[in-house]
Coordinates of C-alpha atoms in Angstrom, one line a residue:
M1386 CA 14.4 6.0 -30.1
V1387 CA 15.9 6.5 -27.0
D1388 CA 19.2 7.0 -25.6
S1389 CA 21.2 4.5 -23.4
Q1390 CA 20.3 6.5 -20.3
S1391 CA 16.7 6.6 -21.0
H1392 CA 16.8 2.8 -21.8
K1393 CA 18.7 2.0 -18.3
K1394 CA 16.1 4.1 -16.9
Y1395 CA 13.4 2.1 -18.4
D1396 CA 14.9 -1.4 -17.6
D1397 CA 15.3 0.1 -13.9
V1398 CA 11.5 1.2 -13.6
V1399 CA 9.7 -1.3 -15.9
S1400 CA 10.8 -4.5 -14.7
R1401 CA 9.2 -3.5 -11.3
R1402 CA 6.2 -1.9 -12.5
K1403 CA 3.9 -4.4 -11.5
F1404 CA 4.9 -4.0 -8.1
V1405 CA 5.2 -0.1 -8.0
A1406 CA 1.5 0.0 -9.4
L1407 CA 0.3 -2.0 -6.4
T1408 CA 1.8 0.4 -3.7
G1409 CA -0.9 3.0 -4.7
V1410 CA -0.9 5.3 -1.7
T1411 CA 1.9 3.7 0.1
G1412 CA 3.3 7.4 0.0
A1413 CA 0.7 7.8 2.8
A1414 CA 3.1 5.2 5.0
A1415 CA 6.0 8.0 4.1
L1416 CA 4.1 10.7 5.6
A1417 CA 4.2 8.2 9.1
G1418 CA 8.0 9.7 9.8
C1419 CA 9.5 11.9 6.7
T1420 CA 12.0 14.6 7.9
G1421 CA 13.8 17.1 6.0
G1422 CA 13.3 20.2 4.4
D1423 CA 11.7 23.4 6.6
D1424 CA 8.1 24.1 8.1
E1425 CA 7.2 27.3 6.0
G1426 CA 3.9 27.1 4.3
N1427 CA 0.5 29.1 5.2
G1428 CA -3.0 27.7 5.7
D1429 CA -6.2 29.3 5.4
D1430 CA -8.2 28.2 8.5
G1431 CA -11.8 27.3 8.0
N1432 CA -14.5 28.7 10.2
G1433 CA -18.0 27.5 11.8
D1434 CA -18.3 24.8 14.6
D1435 CA -20.8 22.2 12.8
D1436 CA -19.3 18.6 13.9
G1437 CA -20.8 17.4 10.6
N1438 CA -22.4 13.8 11.5
G1439 CA -24.8 11.6 9.6
N1440 CA -24.4 9.4 6.8
G1441 CA -25.3 9.9 2.9
A1442 CA -25.3 13.3 1.1
I1443 CA -24.8 16.0 3.2
E1444 CA -26.7 19.4 2.4
A1445 CA -25.0 22.9 2.1
D1446 CA -26.3 26.1 0.8
G1447 CA -24.5 26.9 -2.4
D1448 CA -20.8 27.3 -3.0
V1449 CA -18.5 28.4 -0.4
D1450 CA -15.5 30.6 -1.3
V1451 CA -12.7 28.5 0.7
W1452 CA -10.4 26.0 -0.2
F1453 CA -9.8 23.0 1.8
E1454 CA -5.9 23.4 3.2
T1455 CA -3.8 20.0 3.9
G1456 CA -0.5 18.6 3.6
N1457 CA 1.4 16.8 0.8
W1458 CA 4.4 14.8 1.4
D1459 CA 5.4 15.4 -2.6
D1460 CA 8.1 17.9 -3.5
P1461 CA 5.9 20.0 -5.9
T1462 CA 8.5 20.4 -8.3
N1463 CA 8.9 16.6 -8.5
V1464 CA 5.4 15.3 -9.0
Q1465 CA 4.3 14.3 -12.4
F1466 CA 1.0 12.3 -13.7
N1467 CA 2.3 10.1 -16.2
P1468 CA 1.2 6.2 -15.2
F1469 CA 3.7 4.6 -17.3
N1470 CA 6.4 6.5 -15.3
P1471 CA 6.6 5.5 -11.7
A1472 CA 10.3 7.1 -10.9
A1473 CA 8.2 10.2 -9.8
L1474 CA 4.2 10.0 -9.5
G1475 CA 1.9 12.4 -8.4
G1476 CA 1.1 10.7 -4.8
Q1477 CA -2.0 11.8 -2.9
L1478 CA -2.6 13.8 -6.0
D1479 CA -3.9 11.2 -7.8
E1480 CA -6.8 10.5 -5.4
A1481 CA -7.9 13.9 -6.5
L1482 CA -7.3 13.9 -9.8
W1483 CA -8.4 10.7 -11.3
E1484 CA -11.5 8.6 -10.9
E1485 CA -11.2 5.1 -9.2
Y1486 CA -13.1 2.1 -10.9
A1487 CA -14.4 1.2 -7.4
K1488 CA -13.5 2.0 -3.8
Y1489 CA -13.4 -1.3 -1.4
N1490 CA -15.5 -0.4 2.1
L1491 CA -13.3 -2.0 4.7
E1492 CA -16.2 -2.4 7.2
H1493 CA -18.7 -3.8 5.1
G1494 CA -16.1 -5.9 2.7
E1495 CA -18.2 -4.8 -0.3
W1496 CA -17.0 -2.8 -3.3
I1497 CA -18.8 0.7 -4.1
P1498 CA -19.1 1.2 -7.8
Y1499 CA -18.1 4.6 -9.3
A1500 CA -16.3 5.0 -12.8
V1501 CA -17.1 1.4 -13.3
T1502 CA -21.0 1.0 -12.6
E1503 CA -21.1 -2.7 -13.2
W1504 CA -18.7 -5.8 -13.8
D1505 CA -19.1 -9.3 -14.3
I1506 CA -16.3 -11.8 -14.0
G1507 CA -16.9 -15.3 -16.0
E1508 CA -14.9 -18.6 -16.5
E1509 CA -13.6 -16.9 -19.6
T1510 CA -14.3 -13.5 -19.9
V1511 CA -14.6 -10.3 -17.7
T1512 CA -17.2 -7.4 -18.9
F1513 CA -17.6 -3.8 -17.2
E1514 CA -19.5 -0.8 -17.7
I1515 CA -17.9 2.4 -17.3
R1516 CA -20.0 5.7 -16.6
D1517 CA -21.3 7.2 -19.5
D1518 CA -21.0 11.0 -18.1
L1519 CA -17.3 10.9 -17.3
V1520 CA -15.1 13.9 -19.3
W1521 CA -11.7 14.5 -19.5
S1522 CA -10.5 17.8 -18.3
D1523 CA -10.2 19.3 -21.9
G1524 CA -13.6 18.2 -22.5
E1525 CA -13.6 15.1 -24.1
D1526 CA -15.7 12.3 -23.3
V1527 CA -14.3 9.4 -21.4
T1528 CA -14.9 5.9 -23.5
A1529 CA -14.2 2.4 -23.2
E1530 CA -11.0 3.2 -25.7
D1531 CA -9.3 5.3 -23.1
I1532 CA -9.6 2.1 -20.5
V1533 CA -8.3 -0.4 -23.5
V1534 CA -5.1 1.8 -24.4
G1535 CA -4.1 1.8 -20.5
M1536 CA -4.6 -1.8 -20.2
R1537 CA -2.9 -2.5 -23.7
L1538 CA 0.0 -0.2 -22.8
D1539 CA 0.2 -2.0 -19.5
E1540 CA 0.9 -5.2 -20.9
Y1541 CA 4.5 -4.0 -21.6
Q1542 CA 5.3 -3.2 -18.3
D1543 CA 4.0 -6.6 -16.9
G1544 CA 0.8 -4.9 -15.7
E1545 CA -1.0 -7.1 -13.2
I1546 CA -4.3 -7.5 -15.2
W1547 CA -1.9 -9.3 -17.7
D1548 CA -1.4 -12.1 -15.2
F1549 CA -5.0 -13.2 -16.4
A1550 CA -5.7 -11.3 -19.6
E1551 CA -5.1 -12.9 -23.1
S1552 CA -7.0 -9.7 -24.9
V1553 CA -8.9 -6.8 -24.2
E1554 CA -11.1 -5.0 -26.2
A1555 CA -14.0 -2.1 -26.2
V1556 CA -17.3 -3.7 -27.3
D1557 CA -18.9 -0.3 -27.4
D1558 CA -18.4 3.5 -26.0
T1559 CA -19.0 2.1 -22.4
T1560 CA -18.2 -1.4 -22.4
V1561 CA -14.8 -3.4 -22.2
E1562 CA -14.3 -7.0 -22.3
I1563 CA -11.3 -8.8 -21.3
T1564 CA -10.4 -12.1 -22.5
L1565 CA -9.4 -14.4 -19.6
E1566 CA -6.2 -16.6 -20.9
D1567 CA -7.0 -19.5 -18.5
T1568 CA -9.4 -20.1 -15.5
A1569 CA -8.9 -17.3 -12.6
N1570 CA -9.6 -16.6 -8.8
Q1571 CA -12.4 -14.3 -9.7
E1572 CA -11.6 -12.8 -6.3
V1573 CA -8.1 -11.7 -7.2
V1574 CA -9.3 -10.5 -10.6
E1575 CA -12.0 -8.4 -9.0
W1576 CA -9.2 -6.7 -6.6
V1577 CA -6.7 -6.4 -9.9
L1578 CA -9.4 -4.7 -12.0
L1579 CA -11.3 -2.4 -9.9
T1580 CA -8.1 -0.8 -7.7
R1581 CA -7.3 0.7 -11.2
N1582 CA -7.7 4.5 -12.1
V1583 CA -9.3 5.9 -15.3
N1584 CA -6.1 7.7 -16.1
T1585 CA -5.0 7.3 -19.7
P1586 CA -6.9 9.3 -22.3
E1587 CA -6.8 7.8 -25.6
H1588 CA -5.8 11.1 -27.2
V1589 CA -3.2 11.4 -25.0
F1590 CA -1.7 8.0 -25.1
G1591 CA -3.1 6.1 -27.8
E1592 CA 0.2 7.7 -30.0
Y1593 CA 2.4 5.2 -28.2
L1594 CA 0.1 2.1 -28.4
D1595 CA -0.2 3.2 -32.3
R1596 CA 3.8 3.2 -32.7
I1597 CA 3.9 -0.3 -31.0
D1598 CA 1.0 -1.7 -33.8
D1599 CA 2.9 -0.2 -36.3
G1600 CA 5.7 -2.8 -35.7
E1601 CA 8.2 -0.3 -33.5
D1602 CA 10.2 -2.1 -31.1
P1603 CA 8.0 -2.0 -27.9
E1604 CA 11.0 -1.5 -25.5
D1605 CA 11.8 1.9 -27.5
V1606 CA 8.3 3.1 -27.3
M1607 CA 8.0 1.9 -23.6
G1608 CA 11.3 3.6 -22.8
D1609 CA 9.8 6.8 -24.4
L1610 CA 6.6 6.8 -22.3
A1611 CA 8.4 5.7 -19.1
T1612 CA 11.0 8.6 -19.1
W1613 CA 8.2 11.1 -19.9
D1614 CA 7.0 13.8 -17.2
D1615 CA 3.9 14.6 -17.4
R1616 CA 3.2 18.0 -15.5
E1617 CA 0.1 18.9 -17.6
P1618 CA -2.2 16.1 -17.0
V1619 CA -5.4 15.4 -19.1
T1620 CA -7.7 14.2 -15.9
C1621 CA -11.2 12.9 -15.2
G1622 CA -11.7 13.2 -11.6
P1623 CA -13.8 16.4 -10.0
F1624 CA -10.6 18.1 -9.4
Y1625 CA -7.5 19.0 -11.7
F1626 CA -4.0 20.1 -10.9
S1627 CA -3.1 23.6 -11.6
D1628 CA 0.7 23.4 -12.4
E1629 CA 1.1 27.6 -12.5
E1630 CA 0.0 27.7 -9.0
S1631 CA 2.7 25.3 -7.8
T1632 CA 5.6 26.3 -5.5
N1633 CA 8.2 24.5 -3.3
Q1634 CA 5.3 24.8 -0.7
H1635 CA 2.0 24.7 -2.4
M1636 CA 0.2 22.4 -4.9
T1637 CA -3.2 23.3 -5.9
A1638 CA -6.1 20.9 -7.3
P1639 CA -9.3 23.1 -8.0
A1640 CA -12.6 21.9 -8.6
M1641 CA -14.1 21.0 -12.0
D1642 CA -16.8 23.0 -13.2
D1643 CA -18.0 20.5 -16.1
H1644 CA -17.9 17.6 -14.1
P1645 CA -20.6 15.5 -13.7
D1646 CA -20.5 15.4 -9.8
A1647 CA -19.4 19.2 -9.8
D1648 CA -22.6 19.6 -8.2
E1649 CA -21.6 17.4 -4.9
I1650 CA -18.6 20.0 -4.3
N1651 CA -19.4 23.3 -2.7
F1652 CA -15.7 24.3 -2.1
N1653 CA -12.9 25.8 -4.2
G1654 CA -10.6 22.8 -4.2
Y1655 CA -7.4 21.7 -2.6
H1656 CA -4.3 23.8 -1.4
M1657 CA -1.4 21.2 -0.6
Y1658 CA 1.6 22.0 1.6
E1659 CA 5.0 20.1 2.0
R1660 CA 6.0 20.4 5.6
G1661 CA 9.3 19.1 6.7
S1662 CA 8.7 16.6 9.3
N1663 CA 6.2 14.7 11.4
E1664 CA 6.4 17.5 13.8
A1665 CA 5.6 20.0 11.4
Y1666 CA 2.5 18.2 10.4
H1667 CA 1.5 17.9 13.6
S1668 CA 1.4 21.6 14.4
S1669 CA -0.4 22.3 11.2
L1670 CA -3.2 20.4 12.5
I1671 CA -3.1 21.7 16.1
D1672 CA -2.8 25.4 15.0
G1673 CA -5.7 25.1 12.7
E1674 CA -3.5 25.7 9.4
F1675 CA -4.7 22.2 8.1
D1676 CA -8.4 21.2 7.6
G1677 CA -7.3 17.9 7.7
L1678 CA -4.6 15.2 6.3
L1679 CA -4.8 12.0 4.4
S1680 CA -2.5 9.8 6.6
L1681 CA -0.2 10.5 9.7
F1682 CA 1.0 8.6 12.5
V1683 CA -0.1 10.6 15.9
S1684 CA 0.4 8.7 19.0
S1685 CA -2.2 8.7 21.5
E1686 CA -0.7 10.9 23.8
L1687 CA 0.0 13.7 21.2
L1688 CA -3.8 12.9 20.5
Q1689 CA -4.8 14.1 23.6
T1690 CA -3.7 17.7 22.7
F1691 CA -5.6 18.0 19.5
P1692 CA -8.2 20.6 19.7
D1693 CA -11.8 19.1 19.5
T1694 CA -12.3 20.2 16.1
V1695 CA -9.7 18.0 14.9
D1696 CA -11.5 14.2 14.3
E1697 CA -9.1 11.1 14.0
I1698 CA -10.5 8.3 11.6
Q1699 CA -9.1 5.0 12.4
I1700 CA -8.8 2.6 9.4
P1701 CA -7.3 -0.7 9.3
G1702 CA -3.9 -0.6 7.8
T1703 CA -2.2 -3.1 5.3
F1704 CA 1.5 -3.0 7.0
G1705 CA 3.5 -2.2 9.9
A1706 CA 6.4 -3.0 11.5
G1707 CA 8.6 -6.1 11.0
I1708 CA 11.8 -8.0 11.2
I1709 CA 13.1 -8.8 8.1
F1710 CA 16.0 -11.5 7.8
N1711 CA 18.6 -11.7 5.3
H1712 CA 18.1 -15.4 4.3
D1713 CA 21.8 -15.7 2.9
H1714 CA 22.9 -14.8 6.6
D1715 CA 24.5 -17.6 8.1
I1716 CA 22.5 -17.3 11.3
F1717 CA 19.2 -16.1 10.2
S1718 CA 19.0 -18.5 7.3
E1719 CA 18.4 -21.0 10.1
R1720 CA 14.4 -21.5 10.8
E1721 CA 15.0 -22.1 14.6
V1722 CA 16.7 -19.0 14.9
R1723 CA 14.0 -17.0 13.3
Q1724 CA 11.5 -18.8 15.5
A1725 CA 13.4 -18.3 18.6
M1726 CA 13.4 -14.8 18.1
A1727 CA 9.8 -14.7 17.8
F1728 CA 9.9 -16.7 21.2
A1729 CA 12.2 -14.4 22.9
T1730 CA 10.2 -11.3 22.2
D1731 CA 7.1 -9.7 23.6
W1732 CA 5.5 -8.2 20.7
E1733 CA 2.5 -6.9 22.7
L1734 CA 4.8 -5.0 24.6
A1735 CA 6.4 -3.4 21.5
A1736 CA 3.1 -2.4 20.1
Q1737 CA 2.3 -0.8 23.3
N1738 CA 5.5 1.4 23.1
A1739 CA 5.0 2.1 19.5
D1740 CA 1.7 3.3 20.2
P1741 CA -1.1 1.3 21.9
E1742 CA -4.2 3.3 20.1
S1743 CA -2.8 2.8 16.7
K1744 CA -0.8 -0.5 16.6
Q1745 CA -2.1 -4.4 16.6
V1746 CA -0.4 -7.3 17.1
P1747 CA -1.5 -10.2 14.3
A1748 CA -3.4 -13.0 16.2
V1749 CA -1.0 -15.4 14.5
P1750 CA 1.9 -14.2 12.0
C1751 CA 0.9 -15.8 8.9
G1752 CA 1.5 -13.7 6.2
I1753 CA -2.0 -12.1 6.0
T1754 CA -3.2 -8.7 7.5
T1755 CA -4.4 -8.2 10.8
A1756 CA -7.7 -7.4 9.6
A1757 CA -8.5 -10.3 7.4
I1758 CA -6.8 -13.4 9.7
E1759 CA -9.9 -14.4 11.1
D1760 CA -11.9 -14.1 7.8
Y1761 CA -9.6 -16.3 5.8
L1762 CA -8.6 -18.9 8.6
G1763 CA -11.6 -19.1 10.6
D1764 CA -11.7 -21.7 13.2
D1765 CA -8.3 -23.0 11.9
I1766 CA -6.8 -20.1 13.4
D1767 CA -6.1 -22.5 16.8
D1768 CA -3.7 -24.5 14.6
Y1769 CA -1.6 -21.8 13.8
E1770 CA 1.5 -20.7 16.2
S1771 CA 0.8 -17.4 18.0
Y1772 CA 4.4 -17.1 19.2
D1773 CA 3.4 -15.8 22.7
Q1774 CA 6.5 -14.7 24.5
D1775 CA 8.2 -18.2 25.7
Q1776 CA 12.0 -17.7 26.5
D1777 CA 12.3 -21.2 27.5
R1778 CA 11.0 -22.6 24.0
A1779 CA 13.3 -20.0 22.1
A1780 CA 16.0 -21.7 24.2
E1781 CA 15.0 -25.2 22.9
L1782 CA 15.1 -24.1 19.6
L1783 CA 18.6 -22.6 19.5
E1784 CA 20.0 -25.3 21.4
D1785 CA 18.6 -27.4 18.5
A1786 CA 20.3 -25.4 15.9
G1787 CA 23.7 -25.9 17.6
F1788 CA 24.0 -22.9 19.9
E1789 CA 24.5 -22.8 23.6
Q1790 CA 24.7 -20.3 26.2
D1791 CA 27.9 -19.0 28.1
D1792 CA 28.8 -18.2 31.3
N1793 CA 27.8 -14.8 30.5
G1794 CA 24.5 -15.7 29.2
D1795 CA 25.2 -14.9 25.9
W1796 CA 24.1 -17.5 23.2
V1797 CA 27.1 -18.4 20.8
D1798 CA 28.0 -20.8 18.3
S1799 CA 30.4 -23.8 18.0
S1800 CA 33.2 -21.1 17.6
G1801 CA 32.3 -19.0 20.8
D1802 CA 30.8 -16.1 18.7
T1803 CA 28.1 -14.6 20.2
I1804 CA 24.7 -14.3 17.7
S1805 CA 25.2 -10.6 16.6
A1806 CA 23.9 -8.2 13.9
T1807 CA 22.9 -4.8 13.4
I1808 CA 19.1 -3.9 12.9
V1809 CA 18.7 -1.0 10.5
Y1810 CA 15.5 1.0 10.6
P1811 CA 14.1 4.0 9.1
S1812 CA 15.4 6.7 11.3
G1813 CA 12.1 9.4 11.0
W1814 CA 10.3 6.6 11.6
S1815 CA 8.9 7.5 15.1
D1816 CA 6.8 4.2 15.9
F1817 CA 9.5 1.8 13.8
V1818 CA 11.8 3.3 16.1
A1819 CA 9.9 2.5 19.1
A1820 CA 9.2 -0.9 17.9
A1821 CA 13.0 -1.8 16.7
E1822 CA 14.2 -0.5 20.1
T1823 CA 11.9 -2.7 21.9
V1824 CA 12.8 -5.8 19.9
A1825 CA 16.8 -5.0 20.4
S1826 CA 16.5 -4.4 24.0
Q1827 CA 14.3 -7.7 24.5
L1828 CA 16.9 -10.0 22.7
N1829 CA 20.0 -8.6 24.1
E1830 CA 18.4 -9.3 27.5
F1831 CA 17.9 -12.8 26.1
G1832 CA 21.7 -13.3 25.3
F1833 CA 22.1 -11.8 21.6
D1834 CA 24.2 -8.9 20.9
L1835 CA 22.1 -6.7 18.4
E1836 CA 23.1 -2.9 17.5
L1837 CA 20.6 -0.2 16.0
E1838 CA 21.3 1.8 13.2
G1839 CA 18.9 4.1 11.8
Q1840 CA 18.8 5.2 8.3
E1841 CA 17.4 8.0 5.9
R1842 CA 14.4 6.1 4.2
G1843 CA 16.2 6.5 0.8
T1844 CA 19.3 5.1 2.2
L1845 CA 17.4 2.2 3.9
E1846 CA 15.7 1.5 1.0
E1847 CA 19.0 1.2 -1.1
N1848 CA 20.9 -1.1 1.4
L1849 CA 17.9 -3.1 1.5
G1850 CA 17.2 -3.4 -2.3
N1851 CA 20.9 -4.8 -2.7
S1852 CA 20.6 -6.8 0.0
D1853 CA 23.1 -5.0 2.2
F1854 CA 22.0 -5.7 5.8
E1855 CA 21.9 -8.6 8.4
L1856 CA 18.2 -7.7 9.9
A1857 CA 15.8 -4.7 9.3
N1858 CA 13.0 -2.9 11.2
F1859 CA 11.1 -2.6 7.7
E1860 CA 7.1 -3.0 6.8
W1861 CA 6.2 -6.8 6.4
N1862 CA 3.7 -5.9 4.2
E1863 CA 3.0 -3.2 1.5
G1864 CA 0.4 -0.3 2.2
A1865 CA -1.8 -0.6 -0.5
I1866 CA -5.6 -1.6 -0.2
Q1867 CA -5.3 -4.8 -2.1
F1868 CA -2.8 -6.3 0.6
N1869 CA -6.0 -6.9 2.7
H1870 CA -6.3 -10.0 0.2
P1871 CA -4.1 -12.8 1.0
Y1872 CA -3.1 -13.3 -2.3
Y1873 CA -0.8 -10.2 -2.3
S1874 CA 0.1 -10.3 1.1
L1875 CA 0.9 -14.3 0.6
R1876 CA 3.1 -13.1 -2.3
H1877 CA 4.6 -10.3 -0.8
N1878 CA 6.2 -12.8 2.3
F1879 CA 7.3 -15.2 -0.2
R1880 CA 8.1 -13.5 -3.5
N1881 CA 9.0 -9.7 -2.5
R1882 CA 9.7 -7.4 -5.5
Q1883 CA 9.5 -4.3 -3.2
L1884 CA 12.9 -3.3 -3.7
D1885 CA 14.5 -5.6 -6.1
P1886 CA 13.0 -6.0 -9.4
D1887 CA 14.5 -9.5 -10.1
T1888 CA 14.6 -11.5 -6.6
S1889 CA 13.4 -11.3 -3.1
F1890 CA 15.7 -8.6 -1.6
F1891 CA 15.5 -10.5 1.6
N1892 CA 16.9 -13.6 -0.4
Y1893 CA 14.3 -16.0 0.6
P1894 CA 14.3 -19.1 -1.6
E1895 CA 12.1 -19.4 -4.6
S1896 CA 13.2 -22.5 -6.4
D1897 CA 13.2 -24.8 -3.7
T1898 CA 10.2 -26.7 -1.9
I1899 CA 9.6 -25.8 1.8
E1900 CA 9.2 -28.8 4.2
V1901 CA 7.4 -27.9 7.2
P1902 CA 5.6 -29.8 9.7
A1903 CA 1.9 -30.5 8.6
R1904 CA -0.6 -28.9 10.2
D1905 CA -2.2 -32.0 11.7
G1906 CA 1.0 -32.8 13.3
D1907 CA 1.6 -36.0 11.2
G1908 CA 4.9 -35.6 9.6
T1909 CA 5.7 -33.1 7.3
I1910 CA 4.6 -31.6 3.8
E1911 CA 6.7 -30.0 1.4
V1912 CA 5.1 -26.8 -0.3
D1913 CA 6.4 -25.5 -3.7
V1914 CA 5.2 -21.9 -2.7
V1915 CA 5.8 -20.4 -6.2
Q1916 CA 3.5 -23.0 -7.8
R1917 CA 0.8 -23.0 -5.3
L1918 CA 0.5 -19.0 -5.5
N1919 CA -0.1 -19.7 -9.0
D1920 CA -2.6 -22.0 -8.3
L1921 CA -4.4 -19.5 -5.8
A1922 CA -4.2 -16.8 -8.6
S1923 CA -6.2 -19.5 -11.2
E1924 CA -8.5 -21.3 -8.4
S1925 CA -12.1 -20.3 -9.6
D1926 CA -13.7 -22.7 -7.2
E1927 CA -13.8 -20.6 -3.5
D1928 CA -13.6 -23.2 -1.1
E1929 CA -10.3 -24.6 -2.8
A1930 CA -8.6 -21.2 -3.3
N1931 CA -9.5 -20.9 0.8
E1932 CA -7.8 -24.0 1.2
I1933 CA -4.6 -22.9 -0.8
I1934 CA -4.6 -19.4 1.4
K1935 CA -4.6 -21.6 4.3
E1936 CA -1.8 -23.8 3.5
L1937 CA 0.7 -21.2 2.4
A1938 CA -0.3 -19.1 5.4
W1939 CA 0.8 -22.2 7.8
V1940 CA 4.4 -22.0 5.5
V1941 CA 4.5 -18.4 6.9
N1942 CA 3.8 -19.3 10.4
Q1943 CA 6.3 -22.4 10.4
D1944 CA 9.2 -21.0 8.3
M1945 CA 9.1 -17.5 9.2
P1946 CA 10.2 -15.8 6.0
M1947 CA 9.9 -12.4 8.0
L1948 CA 8.3 -11.9 11.1
P1949 CA 5.6 -9.0 11.2
I1950 CA 5.7 -7.1 14.9
Q1951 CA 2.4 -5.2 14.5
S1952 CA 0.1 -3.9 12.1
K1953 CA -1.0 -0.3 11.9
F1954 CA -4.4 1.6 11.6
E1955 CA -4.2 4.4 8.8
Q1956 CA -4.9 7.7 10.8
S1957 CA -6.8 10.1 8.7
F1958 CA -7.5 13.3 9.8
L1959 CA -10.6 16.1 9.5
S1960 CA -11.4 19.3 10.9
N1961 CA -15.2 20.2 11.9
D1962 CA -14.2 23.7 12.0
G1963 CA -16.1 24.9 8.7
W1964 CA -16.6 21.4 7.6
E1965 CA -19.5 19.0 7.7
Y1966 CA -18.8 15.0 7.1
P1967 CA -20.2 11.8 8.4
D1968 CA -19.5 10.5 12.1
P1969 CA -15.9 10.0 12.3
E1970 CA -16.7 6.2 13.5
S1971 CA -19.6 5.5 10.9
D1972 CA -19.0 2.7 8.1
D1973 CA -18.9 5.5 5.9
M1974 CA -15.3 6.1 6.8
Q1975 CA -14.1 2.9 6.1
I1976 CA -12.5 3.7 2.9
L1977 CA -9.0 4.8 1.8
F1978 CA -9.0 7.7 2.0
P1979 CA -11.6 9.8 3.2
L1980 CA -10.3 13.3 2.6
Y1981 CA -10.8 12.7 -1.4
W1982 CA -13.5 9.8 -1.6
L1983 CA -16.2 12.1 0.5
P1984 CA -16.5 15.2 -1.5
K1985 CA -17.0 12.9 -4.9
Q1986 CA -19.9 11.3 -2.9
G1987 CA -21.3 14.9 -1.6
Q1988 CA -20.2 13.9 1.9
L1989 CA -17.6 16.5 2.8
K1990 CA -19.1 20.2 2.5
A1991 CA -17.6 23.3 3.5
T1992 CA -19.9 25.3 5.5
E1993 CA -18.8 28.9 6.0
E1994 CA -16.1 31.0 4.5

């Protein structure tokens, strides 16, 4: 049994398990503007001047006695590696320690098999094969039973796969079969399945499943499991976590000699240092203390000061700054007001002010990532409103909503009160700050009365999660590879559980149908967005699924649950001073994230000590 405090923690974290799992490496976003702490820590410079171009495995002569020095935003004293305890996960260390089922290449739009070698998604079952040469760090073989244990435990934390699965079993040592509950969208199931990690050894986690199978209350069992901090993980990636070498500034992920991919890795492993601010991370790259970083916002102006030995790799991101409306607010619950704010603002200017090289404006706001809009809307994109700046149209919309402009140029309601609000934003995120300042300035010039309030990230999330805000400059989508598929990003726009496990933290209505103008201009349509999301998840016909995507994207475009200001490129960095890797602009780099994926493919090699 667990005590009442553990039960409370179980209730808090398990109920939101599905959405926490989706965020994956959202911590990379946190690195875009984290603050606090100090800037101490020492790096070991690489040597040499090989710029490491080319594709495929890179040849390097023998092992090199050098560590890859990099940063990590996680507090080393707080990381843990129990995937069922989302309160404090290993962050980017997970990228090194676990084997991914597969990786998605954004340039090719294709999956690269890795721990899962092949898969078949049928109408009734999903069958997949895992590699037969993987081993756990304690010497045990990785088998299909390890996969089954993890998936079955996931069922008790609302794991995403159980939106589709009825049962899962190990057919043999390397084959797993999932029986589907009903017909399913094969593309969505593929995203759910292949973005998983191999991280649940049966000889570690099996005891919890045995307790449930023996009749113990699943809530009690999962309460125990959800509150276990695992600082000594049994891993299966080519690196392991060396806890004894961890300090407040330093974490170690040494290479595993017995891993089947060990021959691909010719360096000792990763040293990771926590820095106190964006500026400190910048300095570590500029001064040669770091050999690379998983993700960091660096403005195009600052990038010009980086040495030639540091290469930037740009990868389309899935999120960026947006305006989040509290739909319980008397004013911002009005569609015309939300649309007027979009028409009154120059979004291109907001993106330019944040950074012209690493920010994009979506072609149309529709709840789909900027990189995927044309893929899914195709030629129909012209039907959707782009909301290019048109202040006359904005004025018409406000007048339709019952507002008028007074002699001072302010927009006021029938009582003479100006449209006023506070926009809260993450104070340490410099690109978000620039976006918020641009939006507020333009809307105030248009006749609003908006104030800005920067809040530390944790405080901001707490306030937003409690719906204690009017307007927020916050991410309009989540930072995980899955959100390139419209099912995830549209669900995020309509049924956001990012900060509240029970409801949309911005109070967008879920129980009502949404009435919007018909896309063909003939009258209106009513859309039950929750039902249509469910239809999308279960639709096995690709053409029908794409029509549902277009319909839901149209509702977002017309009703504006939230307003995307811009999308970002993920900026990864590698140093060619002592390291070889493919051309930074090559297709091989369009993977989240090169720093940890390339060594597994023999594409990141140390050249000299």
